[in-house]
mmCIF file with all atom_site columns, C-alpha atoms in Angstrom:
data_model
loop_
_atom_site.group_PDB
_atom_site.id
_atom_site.type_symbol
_atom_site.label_atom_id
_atom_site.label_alt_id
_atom_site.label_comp_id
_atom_site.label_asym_id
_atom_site.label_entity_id
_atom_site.label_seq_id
_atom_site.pdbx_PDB_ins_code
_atom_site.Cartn_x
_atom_site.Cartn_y
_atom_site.Cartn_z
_atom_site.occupancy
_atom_site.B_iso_or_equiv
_atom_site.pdbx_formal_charge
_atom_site.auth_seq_id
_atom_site.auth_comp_id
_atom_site.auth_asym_id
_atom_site.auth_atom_id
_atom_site.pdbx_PDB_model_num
ATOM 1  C CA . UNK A 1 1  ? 3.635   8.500  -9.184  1.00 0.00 ? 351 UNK A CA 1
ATOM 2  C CA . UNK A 1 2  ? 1.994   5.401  -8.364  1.00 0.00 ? 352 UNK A CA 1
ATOM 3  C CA . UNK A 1 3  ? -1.583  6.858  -9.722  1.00 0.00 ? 353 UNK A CA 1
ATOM 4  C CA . UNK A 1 4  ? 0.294   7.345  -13.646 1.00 0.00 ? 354 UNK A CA 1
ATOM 5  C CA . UNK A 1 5  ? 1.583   3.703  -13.077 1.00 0.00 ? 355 UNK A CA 1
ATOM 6  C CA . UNK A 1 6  ? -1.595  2.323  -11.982 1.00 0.00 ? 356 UNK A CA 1
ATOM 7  C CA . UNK A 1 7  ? -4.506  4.840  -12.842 1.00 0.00 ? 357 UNK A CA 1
ATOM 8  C CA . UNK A 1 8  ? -7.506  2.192  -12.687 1.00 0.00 ? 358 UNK A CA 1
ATOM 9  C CA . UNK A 1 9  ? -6.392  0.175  -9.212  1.00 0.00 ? 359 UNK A CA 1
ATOM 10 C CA . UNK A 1 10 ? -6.474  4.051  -7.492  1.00 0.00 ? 360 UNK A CA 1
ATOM 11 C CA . UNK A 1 11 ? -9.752  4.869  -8.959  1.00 0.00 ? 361 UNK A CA 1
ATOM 12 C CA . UNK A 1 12 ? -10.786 1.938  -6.758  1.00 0.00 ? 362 UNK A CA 1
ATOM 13 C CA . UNK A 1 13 ? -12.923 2.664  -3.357  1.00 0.00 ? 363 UNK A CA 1
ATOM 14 C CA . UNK A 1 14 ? -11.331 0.846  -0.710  1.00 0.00 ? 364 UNK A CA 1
ATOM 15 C CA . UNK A 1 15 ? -9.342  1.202  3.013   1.00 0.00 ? 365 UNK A CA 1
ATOM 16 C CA . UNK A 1 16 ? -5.410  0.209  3.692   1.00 0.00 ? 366 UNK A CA 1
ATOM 17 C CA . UNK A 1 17 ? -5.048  0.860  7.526   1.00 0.00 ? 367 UNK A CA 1
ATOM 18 C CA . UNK A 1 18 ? -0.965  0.733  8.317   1.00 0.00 ? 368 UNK A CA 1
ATOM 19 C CA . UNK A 1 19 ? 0.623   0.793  11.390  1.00 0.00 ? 369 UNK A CA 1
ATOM 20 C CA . UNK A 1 20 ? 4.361   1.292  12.846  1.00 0.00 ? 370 UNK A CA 1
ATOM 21 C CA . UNK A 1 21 ? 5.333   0.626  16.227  1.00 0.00 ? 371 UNK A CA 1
ATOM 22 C CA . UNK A 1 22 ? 7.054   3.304  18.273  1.00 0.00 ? 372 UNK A CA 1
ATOM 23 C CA . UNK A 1 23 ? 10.242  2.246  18.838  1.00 0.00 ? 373 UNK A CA 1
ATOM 24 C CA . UNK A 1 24 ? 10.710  0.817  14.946  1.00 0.00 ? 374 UNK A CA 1
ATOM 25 C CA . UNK A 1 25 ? 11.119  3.293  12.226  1.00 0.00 ? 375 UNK A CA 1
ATOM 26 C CA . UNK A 1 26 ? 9.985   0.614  9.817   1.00 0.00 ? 376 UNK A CA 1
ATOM 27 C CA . UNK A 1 27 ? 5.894   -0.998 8.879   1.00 0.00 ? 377 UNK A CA 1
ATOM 28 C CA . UNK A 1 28 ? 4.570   -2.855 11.433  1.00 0.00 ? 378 UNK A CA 1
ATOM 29 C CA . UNK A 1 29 ? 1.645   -4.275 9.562   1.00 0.00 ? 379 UNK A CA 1
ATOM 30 C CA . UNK A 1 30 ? -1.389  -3.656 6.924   1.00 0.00 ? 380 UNK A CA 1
ATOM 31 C CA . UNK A 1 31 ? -4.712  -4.015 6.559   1.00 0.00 ? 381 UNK A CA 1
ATOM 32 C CA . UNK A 1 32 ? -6.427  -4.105 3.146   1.00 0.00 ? 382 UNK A CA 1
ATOM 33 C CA . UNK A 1 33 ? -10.135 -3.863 3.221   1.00 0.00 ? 383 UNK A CA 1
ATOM 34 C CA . UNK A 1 34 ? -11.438 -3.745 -1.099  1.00 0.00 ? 384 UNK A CA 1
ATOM 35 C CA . UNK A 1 35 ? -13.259 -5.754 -3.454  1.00 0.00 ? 385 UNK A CA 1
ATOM 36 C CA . UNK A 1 36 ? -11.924 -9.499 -3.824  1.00 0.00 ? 386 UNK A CA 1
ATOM 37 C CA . UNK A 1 37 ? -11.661 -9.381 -7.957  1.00 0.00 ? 387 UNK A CA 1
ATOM 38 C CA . UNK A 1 38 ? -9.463  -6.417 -7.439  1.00 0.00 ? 388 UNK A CA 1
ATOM 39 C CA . UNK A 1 39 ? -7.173  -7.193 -4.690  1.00 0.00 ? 389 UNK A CA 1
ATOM 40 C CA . UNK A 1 40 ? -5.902  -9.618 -6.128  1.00 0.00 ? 390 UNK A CA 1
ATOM 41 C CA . UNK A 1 41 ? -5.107  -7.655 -9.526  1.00 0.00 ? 391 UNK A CA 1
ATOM 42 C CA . UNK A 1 42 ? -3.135  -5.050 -6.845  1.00 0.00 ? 392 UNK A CA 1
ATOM 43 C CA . UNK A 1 43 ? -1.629  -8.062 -5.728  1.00 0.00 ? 393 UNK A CA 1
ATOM 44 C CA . UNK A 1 44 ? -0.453  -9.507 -9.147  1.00 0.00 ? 394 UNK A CA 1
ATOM 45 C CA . UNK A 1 45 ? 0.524   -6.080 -11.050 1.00 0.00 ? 395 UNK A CA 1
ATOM 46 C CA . UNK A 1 46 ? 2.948   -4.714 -8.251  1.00 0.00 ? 396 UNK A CA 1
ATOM 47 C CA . UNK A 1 47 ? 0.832   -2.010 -6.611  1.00 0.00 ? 397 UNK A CA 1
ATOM 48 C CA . UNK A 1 48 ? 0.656   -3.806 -3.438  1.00 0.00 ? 398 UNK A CA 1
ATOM 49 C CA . UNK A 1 49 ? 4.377   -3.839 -3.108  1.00 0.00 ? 399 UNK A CA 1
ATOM 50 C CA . UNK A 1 50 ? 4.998   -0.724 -4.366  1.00 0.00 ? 400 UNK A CA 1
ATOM 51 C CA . UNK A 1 51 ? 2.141   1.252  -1.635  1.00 0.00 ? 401 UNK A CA 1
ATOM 52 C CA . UNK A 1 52 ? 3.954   -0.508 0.444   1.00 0.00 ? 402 UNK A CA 1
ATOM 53 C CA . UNK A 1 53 ? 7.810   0.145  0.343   1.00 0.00 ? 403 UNK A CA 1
ATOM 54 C CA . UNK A 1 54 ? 6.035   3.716  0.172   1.00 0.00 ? 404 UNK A CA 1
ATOM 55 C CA . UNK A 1 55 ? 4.904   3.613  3.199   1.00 0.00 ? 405 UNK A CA 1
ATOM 56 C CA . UNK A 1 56 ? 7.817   2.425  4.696   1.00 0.00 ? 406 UNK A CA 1
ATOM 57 C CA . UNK A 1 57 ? 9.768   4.865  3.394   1.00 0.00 ? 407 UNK A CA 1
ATOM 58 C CA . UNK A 1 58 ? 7.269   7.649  4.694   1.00 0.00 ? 408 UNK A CA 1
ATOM 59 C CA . UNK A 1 59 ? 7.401   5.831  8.405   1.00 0.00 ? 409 UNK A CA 1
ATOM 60 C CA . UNK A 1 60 ? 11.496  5.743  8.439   1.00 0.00 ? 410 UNK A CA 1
ATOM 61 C CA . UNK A 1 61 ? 11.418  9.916  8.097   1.00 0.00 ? 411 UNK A CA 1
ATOM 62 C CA . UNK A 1 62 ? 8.583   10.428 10.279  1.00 0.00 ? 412 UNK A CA 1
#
């Protein structure tokens, strides 16, 4: 879903490391490792957010 909504930010080569601690069922923290000019267009147009609540989601039915 989030490639249709955003097809040129996930053509992007890049690294998001996330984490969750054991006894949370929630994101513990991120770590975004792309090119400056773009990261801040993932930033401004939502994706960020999005990847993230994603992820969140994903942790709370591991």
């Amino acid at each position: 879903m989030l490639a249709k909504q955003y097809p040129e930010i996930v053509k992007v080569t890049g690294k998001v490391v996330f984490s969750a601690e054991d006894d949370e069922d929630r994101l513990s923290g991120t770590s975004w490792t792309l090119e400056e000019e773009i990261f801040d267009q993932i930033s401004e147009s939502g994706f960020k957010t999005h990847l993230i609540e994603l992820l969140d989601i994903f942790i709370q039915h591991r």
